[in-house]
Amino acid sequence: MDADLQTHIAFYLTGKRPDTGLDAPDGLDLRPALLAGYRDLTQLRYDFPLVLVSGQPDGAYVKPMSGLFDGILARVAQGTDAERIHKHVLHLEQAIRTQVAAGASGLFSVLWDEAAAALGQGQPLLTESLSRARANRQVDGELVDCQVNLPGDLIGHAWGLTQAQRAAQFGKDIRRLVLKLSDILKADFANSDAGKSAENLKSSFGSGPKDSFDFEAMSRILTQPARKKNLSQSRRDRVTGLLATLQSQQFFATPESAAGSVYCFAFDTCSAALQAYRERLPKLIELARAVAVAELEVKGEYSEARHDPVFDGFGDNGLQASDLALFPDYLVRLNVRDLSGPEQSTLIEILSVDLPVKILVQTDDVIEESPLGNGHLAFALRSRQLAGMAMGLSGVFVLQSPASSLYQLRGQIQRGLDFSGPALFCVFSGANATTGDLPRYLVGAAALESRVFPAFCFDPSAGRDWAARFSLAGNPQAELDWPVHAFAYEDEQHQAVATQMPFTLIDFVACDARYAKHFARVPRAHWSATLAPAGDVVAQEGQGQPGNVPCLLMVDPDNRLQKLIVDEKLIREARRCRSMWNSLQELGGIHNSHAERLLAQERKTWAQDAQNTVVVAAPVEPAASAALATPPVGVAASAVEPEVQRSPDEAYIETSRCSTCNECTQINSKMFAYDGNRQAYIADVTAGSYAQLVEAAENCQVSIIHPGKPRNPDEPGLDELQKRAELFA
């Protein structure tokens, strides 16, 4: 064994660097090779920053800034000035993205004006282009980037809009009931002696010639005939009490509400939210009872004999989901580091008893030393515990995702907020101070890619089984252990080298300066064929002294390739991470061991039955022989059907692979539609633009949309759109 290999194996097995032959990676500012192309995200067009919007016709609460610019360009980049306007508007978009990345925040319109003013100095044509674009800007809202405050801001914004919609409906119902109940009392008063008195008749006459009427005589006439029976005292008291309860409620703001009289429903701790819920519960039951009784009263259907016993005990056994759905949900936004023993117990109590509380648990660090010691790493330990516990309760909506994927999972977020029971949102912000200058968006995306913090959704309202309730939508290449990406570089002989590389837990750990001790840089002069890709070594299950030493490809700030040896501990941790991901895959119906075992048994049984079947051969005519060559209908026809040959110019969707994520239908529901199996297809390619086709392809979580070639040669921005579409050819 040569000296280099011996040194490399020694570090792999012990994690200790010798005095010579290997270097420490500390301070070299290295990052995994697959992240080499993402040094400056401000030069790229992607989802972030986001604009928090409201009042949209499609009900959207968030839109990507790049999508808003695409809409503006579709309206203004036309005619002979199209190319110039397109260039100038995209220049503005990049300037705003740079501002936000540097820490700027505020309304989209304000940052637009600031960036446009800076760019337009001494540039009349650019100023004119941006002015035309500004006149066609139809959406405004708070601009947010993938930073530490994103989870709370985004989910808080969506929750606020949901509560506002509920408040609008509740206010409408309350006003209707108050008006109807008031009419009942007014009619009763008008039918009473006091209502028919001369004084009351005169005051209600209005502004006409009162001296021409004898109100005393009118009063005597009206009170002489037998009148309609007045309300009973019990009903009058009941209606009066209902009005007082409805008009004094503190759950929703009304035009009559005094400042500070309405309850707050957003909290920073579970204990504060639970205390508020308990204190308000009697008032909530009283108001829910008042609404139910008022509905019967205004219809004239309330029967004291039948309904009094029912409503006397209203709420004693708790309220139904339909009753609670009238009222605001509580929102708790907290950080996992604040989940002390009592606070965590309160969180579990809230989830266990189906309270209408939406809880955001934000995590800023997803890899740490295990509290059990023994050199193990813990992967999002608290989030995994909470999510697993919540799903075990069966009645809790659970969504886990890094902040970088929140826009892609916006539909799932809304479903969680609309869910009638408790909901738990576990989000990794990516705001880790030990990942150097790596953008927070990349940290979150790397956690997702490496399966350290996978995305999943558990929706109890979607069905009764795991196949309906649990989804892994949002994870890249979810059918694989690790996502695999193409990587190309130039070697020492200036030859192009292309390879396929998985992005594993080891790549993610390599981004964190705290764990540099698990890596050793190999000087270029000591590179050898015994340095094997770490992903290949992880895939092997062999034990004992290795013949090849696992290494990771990384790049320095000058994008020069470096090789780092990985110690055995990280190889073990990567396999453990893979095992946890495999368990999630099974829950999501991917490589399900029970299904595969049953399928194998069925195949074995089928083979045995076929072997035991005795077939007596008989002479057949040539025509009959040809017929026998054709598979029976429904048996193996699919095995001999030729693959559909599609033109590269044609736009299409691989419908059978659709995960029903709603991304494409939200962009254009006329262009994209679902078939009977709730899987997407292109219903009418002429119903939208090529830009929408490309956007749908980029947003598709399983990359099954192929935009083809543009149909309209005059559509603005085709050069860039076609370049983006090449990735999905």
XYZ file of C-alpha atoms in Angstrom:
729
model
C 0.000 0.000 0.000
C 1.487 3.364 -1.019
C 1.947 6.154 1.518
C -0.823 8.388 0.099
C -3.461 5.664 0.249
C -2.400 4.735 3.760
C -2.737 8.382 4.860
C -6.126 8.700 3.222
C -7.459 5.497 4.779
C -6.187 6.558 8.188
C -8.166 9.809 8.043
C -11.250 8.015 6.725
C -11.224 5.549 9.619
C -10.159 7.881 12.432
C -11.087 11.404 11.333
C -7.623 12.614 12.370
C -5.417 14.505 9.933
C -1.702 13.722 9.889
C 0.859 16.516 10.035
C 1.544 16.244 6.307
C -0.231 14.998 3.199
C -3.691 16.395 3.992
C -4.922 19.941 4.602
C -7.678 21.347 6.765
C -10.478 22.974 4.705
C -11.065 25.695 7.311
C -11.038 29.199 5.860
C -10.900 28.085 2.222
C -14.510 29.145 1.554
C -15.302 25.915 -0.263
C -18.739 24.837 -1.361
C -20.056 21.627 -2.976
C -19.296 21.466 -6.686
C -22.985 21.275 -7.611
C -23.455 24.749 -6.086
C -20.666 26.305 -8.146
C -23.065 27.967 -10.565
C -24.977 29.805 -7.838
C -22.477 32.314 -6.478
C -24.705 35.317 -7.136
C -28.443 34.640 -7.071
C -29.214 38.227 -8.070
C -28.094 37.298 -11.595
C -30.691 34.521 -11.808
C -34.452 34.614 -12.342
C -36.201 32.384 -9.818
C -39.149 32.545 -7.412
C -37.636 34.965 -4.920
C -38.197 37.628 -3.852
C -41.912 37.157 -3.297
C -44.693 39.717 -3.188
C -47.365 39.275 -0.496
C -50.560 40.211 -2.302
C -54.252 40.468 -1.439
C -57.541 40.943 -3.248
C -56.491 38.835 -6.230
C -59.217 37.353 -8.466
C -57.595 33.927 -8.234
C -57.384 34.117 -4.438
C -53.574 34.126 -4.472
C -51.827 35.499 -1.404
C -48.273 35.431 -2.758
C -46.706 35.854 -6.188
C -43.103 35.679 -7.369
C -41.675 39.023 -8.442
C -40.350 37.452 -11.638
C -43.877 36.314 -12.510
C -45.210 39.835 -12.024
C -42.528 41.194 -14.337
C -43.420 38.560 -16.937
C -47.031 39.753 -16.826
C -45.969 43.372 -17.237
C -43.700 42.513 -20.174
C -46.506 40.618 -21.868
C -48.530 43.842 -21.836
C -45.912 46.465 -22.721
C -43.067 44.795 -24.630
C -44.738 44.990 -28.027
C -44.157 46.597 -31.367
C -40.881 48.052 -32.604
C -39.760 48.957 -29.059
C -40.346 45.466 -27.667
C -36.703 44.401 -27.450
C -35.604 47.637 -25.849
C -38.425 47.631 -23.270
C -37.817 43.969 -22.490
C -34.138 44.611 -21.794
C -34.774 47.682 -19.655
C -37.534 46.084 -17.564
C -35.426 42.999 -16.850
C -32.604 45.341 -15.836
C -34.982 46.911 -13.304
C -36.006 43.485 -12.014
C -32.392 42.564 -11.373
C -31.781 45.886 -9.620
C -34.710 45.279 -7.251
C -33.535 41.721 -6.593
C -30.100 43.094 -5.721
C -31.660 45.649 -3.352
C -33.654 42.971 -1.549
C -30.662 40.635 -1.301
C -28.773 43.478 0.376
C -31.468 43.765 3.042
C -33.960 46.252 1.572
C -37.623 45.680 2.360
C -40.935 47.392 1.796
C -43.687 47.612 -0.781
C -42.977 46.395 -4.297
C -44.051 49.801 -5.641
C -41.669 51.699 -3.341
C -38.637 49.558 -4.182
C -39.606 49.791 -7.863
C -39.573 53.582 -7.751
C -36.269 53.699 -5.875
C -34.546 51.331 -8.312
C -36.082 53.031 -11.381
C -34.930 56.465 -10.209
C -31.354 55.228 -9.727
C -31.258 53.484 -13.105
C -32.929 56.262 -15.064
C -30.482 59.076 -14.266
C -29.248 60.390 -17.609
C -31.017 57.567 -19.476
C -34.157 58.985 -21.160
C -34.972 55.849 -23.147
C -34.614 53.641 -20.076
C -36.786 56.047 -18.072
C -39.445 55.952 -20.783
C -39.413 52.136 -20.845
C -39.776 51.893 -17.080
C -42.553 54.494 -17.041
C -44.566 52.462 -19.510
C -43.962 49.361 -17.438
C -44.974 51.123 -14.230
C -48.276 52.194 -15.791
C -49.023 48.522 -16.418
C -48.070 47.296 -12.933
C -51.322 45.954 -11.541
C -50.205 44.266 -8.324
C -48.547 45.629 -5.206
C -47.615 44.218 -1.830
C -44.825 43.654 0.653
C -41.640 42.326 -0.950
C -39.983 39.518 1.029
C -36.843 37.492 0.378
C -35.822 34.055 1.632
C -34.569 35.354 4.975
C -35.079 34.494 8.625
C -38.438 36.299 8.860
C -39.960 34.759 5.712
C -41.858 31.816 7.317
C -43.586 34.029 9.866
C -44.343 36.799 7.373
C -45.667 34.505 4.640
C -47.802 32.220 6.797
C -48.940 35.188 8.908
C -50.027 37.036 5.764
C -51.942 34.034 4.421
C -53.549 33.449 7.836
C -54.581 37.119 8.031
C -56.310 36.989 4.641
C -58.092 33.779 5.612
C -59.365 35.361 8.826
C -60.400 38.511 6.948
C -62.545 36.427 4.587
C -64.088 34.656 7.551
C -64.686 37.998 9.297
C -66.400 39.411 6.212
C -68.808 36.478 6.052
C -69.409 36.510 9.801
C -70.037 40.269 9.780
C -72.518 39.870 6.950
C -74.391 37.156 8.879
C -74.356 39.180 12.100
C -75.717 42.297 10.381
C -78.491 40.238 8.791
C -79.473 38.663 12.107
C -79.327 41.983 13.988
C -81.537 43.625 11.366
C -84.078 40.783 11.417
C -84.191 40.617 15.219
C -84.557 44.397 15.416
C -87.447 44.211 12.961
C -89.154 41.664 15.215
C -88.956 44.043 18.179
C -90.011 47.041 16.070
C -93.027 45.179 14.723
C -93.979 44.107 18.220
C -93.717 47.691 19.495
C -95.718 49.028 16.550
C -98.476 46.541 17.436
C -98.539 47.573 21.102
C -100.652 50.309 22.745
C -97.500 52.358 23.261
C -96.660 52.012 19.585
C -100.151 53.232 18.617
C -100.217 56.140 21.019
C -100.869 59.614 19.623
C -97.427 60.756 20.691
C -95.661 57.876 18.926
C -97.815 58.204 15.806
C -96.978 61.891 15.607
C -93.220 61.314 16.073
C -93.208 58.649 13.377
C -95.204 60.745 10.875
C -92.125 62.308 9.369
C -91.869 65.857 7.992
C -95.392 66.178 6.531
C -98.183 68.597 7.603
C -98.772 67.209 11.090
C -101.378 69.880 11.970
C -103.757 68.418 9.368
C -104.134 65.143 11.325
C -105.812 64.316 14.608
C -103.369 61.836 16.076
C -105.525 61.284 19.163
C -108.422 60.139 16.990
C -106.095 57.974 14.880
C -104.808 56.338 18.049
C -108.338 55.543 19.272
C -109.261 54.016 15.916
C -106.137 51.834 15.786
C -106.532 50.512 19.314
C -110.252 49.652 19.060
C -110.160 46.592 16.732
C -108.768 43.299 17.960
C -105.083 43.494 17.190
C -102.526 40.828 16.458
C -101.142 39.189 19.571
C -97.914 40.745 20.867
C -94.710 38.848 21.619
C -94.652 36.899 24.836
C -92.445 38.372 27.502
C -90.106 35.350 27.316
C -89.641 35.732 23.564
C -89.171 39.492 23.860
C -86.486 38.916 26.504
C -84.861 36.237 24.372
C -84.706 38.441 21.271
C -83.414 41.372 23.306
C -80.702 39.174 24.827
C -79.685 37.825 21.416
C -79.281 41.348 20.088
C -77.134 42.343 23.050
C -74.878 39.286 22.565
C -74.499 39.738 18.815
C -73.771 43.464 19.038
C -71.229 43.165 21.867
C -69.184 40.273 20.429
C -65.371 40.729 20.451
C -64.294 38.027 18.009
C -64.540 40.078 14.823
C -64.157 43.803 14.218
C -67.260 45.650 13.060
C -67.794 49.329 12.171
C -69.249 49.769 15.656
C -66.292 48.110 17.451
C -64.330 50.376 19.768
C -60.562 50.510 19.404
C -58.911 47.678 21.309
C -62.189 45.899 22.008
C -61.613 43.039 19.577
C -59.635 39.978 20.633
C -56.160 39.337 19.252
C -55.598 35.851 17.859
C -51.875 35.893 16.990
C -49.433 34.779 19.687
C -45.744 34.052 20.220
C -46.231 31.104 22.579
C -48.574 28.144 22.787
C -49.189 28.783 26.475
C -50.476 32.312 25.777
C -52.732 31.060 22.985
C -54.133 28.255 25.157
C -54.784 30.619 28.064
C -56.611 33.047 25.758
C -58.675 30.226 24.292
C -59.735 29.009 27.731
C -60.650 32.504 28.917
C -62.695 33.245 25.793
C -64.402 29.881 25.531
C -67.519 30.877 27.560
C -67.981 33.958 25.350
C -67.438 31.861 22.238
C -70.072 29.346 23.321
C -72.470 32.175 24.195
C -72.014 33.764 20.767
C -72.299 30.467 18.889
C -75.496 29.728 20.829
C -76.837 33.209 20.034
C -76.202 32.745 16.325
C -77.945 29.358 16.276
C -80.973 30.614 18.241
C -81.167 33.820 16.187
C -81.319 31.819 12.958
C -84.371 29.963 14.316
C -85.980 33.157 15.628
C -85.777 35.088 12.354
C -87.370 32.112 10.585
C -90.104 31.919 13.218
C -89.152 28.311 13.969
C -88.021 28.602 17.593
C -90.138 26.473 19.930
C -89.527 26.987 23.620
C -90.752 23.520 24.498
C -88.479 21.826 21.979
C -85.457 24.128 21.817
C -85.026 25.476 25.341
C -83.730 22.139 26.739
C -81.344 21.806 23.806
C -79.832 25.266 24.049
C -79.710 25.292 27.856
C -76.917 22.710 27.586
C -75.355 24.138 24.426
C -71.584 23.642 24.414
C -71.449 21.417 27.492
C -69.884 18.647 25.407
C -67.753 20.992 23.329
C -68.513 22.600 20.008
C -68.657 20.907 16.657
C -66.222 21.784 13.893
C -69.024 23.565 12.018
C -69.586 25.838 15.034
C -65.885 26.590 15.493
C -65.522 27.295 11.769
C -67.482 30.517 12.308
C -64.752 31.969 14.497
C -61.127 33.017 13.973
C -58.365 30.449 14.232
C -55.482 31.153 16.564
C -51.985 31.588 15.120
C -48.812 30.775 17.049
C -45.414 31.620 15.547
C -42.433 30.364 17.512
C -38.890 29.127 17.082
C -37.972 25.559 17.910
C -35.277 26.813 20.290
C -38.060 28.304 22.456
C -39.821 24.960 22.829
C -38.912 24.316 26.431
C -40.439 21.425 28.347
C -43.657 23.192 29.457
C -44.089 24.957 26.106
C -43.706 21.716 24.170
C -46.198 20.009 26.481
C -48.683 22.802 25.820
C -48.157 22.467 22.061
C -48.873 18.731 22.264
C -51.970 19.418 24.383
C -53.302 21.864 21.773
C -52.788 19.394 18.943
C -54.203 16.472 20.907
C -57.577 18.062 21.683
C -58.254 19.450 18.178
C -58.213 23.135 19.077
C -58.503 25.563 16.110
C -54.867 26.632 16.347
C -52.338 26.968 13.517
C -48.780 26.604 14.799
C -45.630 27.603 12.925
C -42.473 26.065 14.358
C -39.440 27.627 12.699
C -36.060 25.900 12.732
C -32.858 27.789 11.934
C -30.402 24.899 12.361
C -31.074 21.390 11.097
C -27.801 19.626 11.880
C -26.393 19.435 15.365
C -24.624 17.014 17.640
C -27.063 14.466 19.010
C -27.984 15.048 22.670
C -27.220 11.367 23.206
C -23.583 11.899 22.293
C -21.625 8.961 20.826
C -20.609 11.128 17.879
C -23.992 10.984 16.139
C -25.470 13.938 14.296
C -29.116 14.900 14.731
C -31.039 15.884 11.605
C -33.812 18.414 12.379
C -34.407 16.430 15.540
C -37.104 18.587 17.142
C -39.003 19.151 13.892
C -39.014 15.436 13.089
C -40.267 14.601 16.568
C -43.065 17.160 16.387
C -44.135 16.222 12.859
C -44.080 12.504 13.633
C -46.075 12.989 16.824
C -48.620 15.218 15.082
C -49.171 12.768 12.218
C -49.616 10.007 14.793
C -52.596 11.898 16.226
C -54.329 11.481 12.820
C -56.401 14.652 13.152
C -53.662 17.264 12.701
C -52.707 18.856 9.385
C -48.892 18.731 9.081
C -46.666 20.476 6.559
C -42.865 20.356 6.636
C -40.765 22.371 4.208
C -37.673 24.542 3.972
C -38.451 28.224 3.459
C -37.020 28.018 -0.063
C -39.979 25.819 -1.096
C -42.805 27.720 0.598
C -43.917 29.353 -2.638
C -44.035 26.004 -4.412
C -46.135 24.621 -1.528
C -48.414 27.644 -1.210
C -51.457 25.528 -2.049
C -50.683 23.129 0.809
C -50.222 26.085 3.172
C -53.675 27.384 2.280
C -55.176 23.925 2.789
C -53.627 23.843 6.248
C -55.062 27.250 7.119
C -58.500 26.205 5.827
C -58.359 22.903 7.736
C -61.058 22.786 10.424
C -58.734 21.385 13.091
C -55.210 22.132 14.318
C -52.366 22.550 11.836
C -48.600 22.321 12.352
C -46.159 23.990 9.952
C -42.515 22.973 10.473
C -40.248 25.245 8.417
C -36.461 25.438 8.095
C -35.500 29.065 7.485
C -31.945 28.409 6.236
C -30.779 31.271 8.482
C -27.731 29.510 9.860
C -24.782 31.724 10.761
C -22.275 28.902 10.196
C -22.878 28.504 6.448
C -20.812 31.545 5.522
C -21.956 33.630 2.568
C -24.170 30.892 1.166
C -27.571 32.535 0.467
C -30.394 31.434 2.750
C -32.331 30.235 -0.272
C -29.496 27.862 -1.210
C -29.163 26.596 2.362
C -32.853 25.705 2.411
C -32.748 24.171 -1.061
C -29.654 22.141 -0.118
C -31.420 20.818 2.996
C -34.301 19.692 0.766
C -32.051 18.136 -1.894
C -29.932 16.267 0.653
C -33.025 14.773 2.355
C -31.905 16.415 5.610
C -35.146 18.425 5.717
C -37.515 16.847 3.193
C -40.877 18.363 2.329
C -44.068 16.462 3.056
C -47.735 17.132 3.733
C -50.218 15.179 5.841
C -53.809 16.268 5.234
C -56.445 14.379 7.303
C -59.244 15.930 5.246
C -57.951 14.440 1.972
C -59.166 10.899 2.668
C -59.116 8.010 5.112
C -55.884 6.287 4.110
C -52.217 7.234 3.861
C -52.297 7.160 0.076
C -54.752 10.058 0.125
C -53.433 11.890 3.179
C -49.641 11.820 2.792
C -47.691 13.434 -0.032
C -44.012 13.942 -0.820
C -44.757 16.478 -3.552
C -42.090 19.159 -3.628
C -39.090 16.871 -3.189
C -36.738 16.681 -6.187
C -36.524 13.231 -7.777
C -38.508 11.728 -4.911
C -38.216 8.217 -6.324
C -34.417 8.194 -5.763
C -32.347 7.999 -2.590
C -30.628 11.247 -3.592
C -31.309 13.707 -6.424
C -28.795 13.259 -9.232
C -27.551 16.202 -11.303
C -25.265 16.649 -14.285
C -21.885 18.237 -13.535
C -19.332 19.340 -16.111
C -15.836 20.710 -15.585
C -12.471 21.086 -17.300
C -9.591 18.891 -16.147
C -5.853 19.666 -16.025
C -5.503 18.845 -19.728
C -8.298 21.333 -20.517
C -10.578 18.481 -21.514
C -14.301 18.694 -20.832
C -15.497 16.117 -18.313
C -19.186 15.424 -17.738
C -20.552 13.255 -14.975
C -23.640 12.631 -12.881
C -23.428 13.472 -9.177
C -25.864 12.868 -6.314
C -26.425 15.607 -3.741
C -26.269 13.863 -0.373
C -26.183 14.703 3.309
C -22.389 14.921 2.984
C -22.714 17.811 0.522
C -25.009 19.643 2.923
C -22.741 19.094 5.942
C -19.792 20.369 3.882
C -21.539 23.768 3.683
C -21.335 24.167 7.466
C -18.055 25.408 8.939
C -18.733 23.628 12.253
C -18.170 20.238 10.667
C -14.960 20.945 8.751
C -13.231 18.437 11.032
C -14.919 15.619 9.111
C -13.136 16.613 5.863
C -9.525 16.731 4.725
C -8.367 18.443 1.556
C -6.150 16.382 -0.722
C -3.498 18.467 -2.523
C -3.804 18.113 -6.286
C -0.425 16.383 -6.496
C -1.792 13.545 -4.336
C -4.972 12.855 -6.286
C -5.271 9.229 -7.310
C -7.690 6.687 -8.695
C -8.357 5.419 -5.169
C -10.347 8.579 -4.388
C -13.927 7.475 -5.081
C -17.040 9.716 -5.126
C -18.573 9.781 -1.663
C -22.032 9.118 -3.107
C -20.800 5.822 -4.578
C -19.308 4.777 -1.247
C -22.543 5.610 0.582
C -24.438 3.390 -1.860
C -22.146 0.473 -0.981
C -22.888 -1.435 2.184
C -19.514 -3.117 2.556
C -17.685 -3.058 5.862
C -14.029 -3.291 6.737
C -11.036 -1.421 5.400
C -11.938 0.262 2.095
C -10.135 -0.214 -1.170
C -11.306 3.225 -2.233
C -11.489 6.318 -0.063
C -14.641 8.481 -0.303
C -14.070 12.026 -1.444
C -16.273 15.004 -2.172
C -15.841 17.399 -5.087
C -15.892 21.030 -3.970
C -14.921 24.357 -5.509
C -13.082 27.376 -4.125
C -14.073 31.036 -4.751
C -12.223 30.885 -8.098
C -14.276 27.813 -9.092
C -11.206 25.574 -9.033
C -12.036 21.963 -8.286
C -10.924 20.543 -4.938
C -11.170 17.022 -3.526
C -11.907 16.442 0.140
C -11.727 13.087 1.891
C -14.772 12.300 4.011
C -14.432 10.424 7.291
C -16.331 7.253 8.066
C -18.645 8.972 10.512
C -20.241 11.071 7.759
C -20.617 8.012 5.553
C -22.549 6.324 8.370
C -24.653 9.443 8.939
C -25.452 9.681 5.230
C -26.692 6.092 5.256
C -28.807 6.837 8.325
C -30.265 9.906 6.591
C -31.015 7.786 3.531
C -32.759 5.212 5.737
C -35.018 7.883 7.232
C -35.817 9.144 3.734
C -36.643 5.595 2.621
C -39.168 5.390 5.469
C -40.830 8.568 4.233
C -40.846 7.169 0.710
C -42.812 4.166 1.929
C -45.375 6.423 3.607
C -45.666 8.290 0.314
C -46.181 5.077 -1.669
C -42.707 5.072 -3.247
C -40.912 1.700 -3.183
C -43.476 0.454 -0.696
C -42.096 -2.806 0.664
C -45.551 -4.287 1.363
C -46.744 -3.573 -2.168
C -43.508 -4.853 -3.712
C -43.628 -8.031 -1.615
C -47.246 -8.643 -2.591
C -46.432 -7.997 -6.244
C -43.528 -10.458 -6.098
C -45.803 -13.078 -4.527
C -48.452 -12.521 -7.198
C -45.847 -12.896 -9.935
C -44.602 -16.105 -8.363
C -48.136 -17.457 -8.135
C -48.841 -16.467 -11.732
C -45.638 -18.196 -12.916
C -46.523 -21.367 -11.023
C -50.045 -21.385 -12.443
C -48.702 -20.868 -15.947
C -46.197 -23.709 -15.459
C -48.894 -26.085 -14.207
C -51.179 -25.313 -17.121
C -50.999 -28.100 -19.738
C -51.359 -26.827 -23.284
C -52.042 -29.399 -26.009
C -50.428 -28.266 -29.242
C -52.507 -28.671 -32.395
C -51.802 -27.846 -36.012
C -53.044 -24.431 -36.923
C -53.489 -22.624 -40.148
C -51.061 -19.787 -41.013
C -53.797 -17.200 -40.423
C -54.486 -18.627 -36.973
C -50.789 -18.561 -36.143
C -50.688 -14.888 -36.984
C -53.662 -14.311 -34.728
C -51.943 -16.071 -31.842
C -49.041 -13.656 -32.171
C -51.355 -10.845 -31.113
C -51.612 -10.478 -27.324
C -55.077 -11.000 -25.857
C -56.926 -7.832 -25.020
C -56.006 -6.561 -21.542
C -53.184 -9.091 -21.007
C -49.980 -7.746 -22.462
C -51.064 -5.239 -25.040
C -49.156 -2.437 -23.350
C -45.933 -4.400 -23.653
C -46.065 -4.331 -27.433
C -47.632 -0.937 -27.985
C -45.163 1.391 -29.684
C -44.146 4.487 -27.751
C -45.883 7.665 -28.832
C -43.560 9.570 -31.110
C -43.866 13.271 -30.369
C -42.526 16.146 -32.353
C -39.932 18.183 -30.425
C -42.001 21.252 -31.383
C -45.116 19.934 -29.625
C -46.058 20.971 -26.091
C -47.213 18.056 -23.932
C -47.432 16.702 -20.374
C -46.412 13.242 -19.172
C -49.878 12.862 -17.687
C -49.309 9.461 -16.062
C -46.583 10.961 -13.843
C -48.648 13.950 -12.655
C -48.678 14.452 -8.863
C -51.746 16.769 -8.890
C -49.888 19.716 -7.364
C -52.146 22.365 -9.034
C -49.116 24.414 -10.160
C -50.016 24.458 -13.851
C -53.798 24.856 -13.419
C -53.230 27.868 -11.160
C -51.220 29.524 -13.928
C -53.879 28.969 -16.624
C -56.887 26.749 -15.966
C -57.968 26.930 -19.608
C -54.638 25.785 -20.995
C -54.120 23.093 -18.355
C -56.795 20.777 -16.991
C -57.209 17.521 -15.068
C -58.494 14.279 -16.495
C -60.724 11.799 -14.679
C -57.746 10.575 -12.625
C -56.926 14.109 -11.426
C -53.793 14.167 -13.598
C -52.902 17.144 -15.729
C -52.912 17.432 -19.517
C -52.807 20.318 -21.985
C -56.452 21.021 -22.741
C -55.932 23.929 -25.138
C -52.416 25.043 -26.010
C -53.831 28.141 -27.718
C -55.528 29.352 -24.531
C -52.367 30.915 -23.144
C -48.918 32.216 -23.930
C -45.642 30.422 -24.427
C -44.399 32.251 -21.317
C -47.102 30.471 -19.301
C -46.038 27.127 -20.746
C -42.435 27.760 -19.702
C -43.464 29.043 -16.273
C -45.588 25.931 -15.732
C -42.657 23.713 -16.730
C -40.378 25.504 -14.264
C -42.937 25.304 -11.457
C -43.830 21.658 -12.068
C -42.663 19.691 -9.046
C -41.970 16.502 -11.038
C -40.693 18.127 -14.260
C -43.213 16.513 -16.616
C -44.266 19.568 -18.641
C -42.523 20.011 -22.002
C -43.196 23.437 -23.575
C -42.079 22.525 -27.076
C -41.645 25.439 -29.482
C -43.565 28.751 -29.399
C -46.635 28.990 -31.606
C -46.683 32.777 -31.781
C -43.447 34.114 -33.332
C -44.387 37.662 -32.233
C -44.633 36.874 -28.515
C -42.161 39.096 -26.613
C -39.079 37.597 -24.989
C -39.002 34.409 -27.051
C -35.209 34.142 -27.102
C -34.979 33.935 -23.347
C -38.105 31.792 -23.047
C -36.712 29.230 -25.488
C -33.443 29.056 -23.566
C -35.396 28.365 -20.376
C -37.521 25.792 -22.194
C -34.460 23.831 -23.353
C -34.185 22.345 -19.864
C -37.543 20.635 -20.375
C -37.196 19.469 -23.986
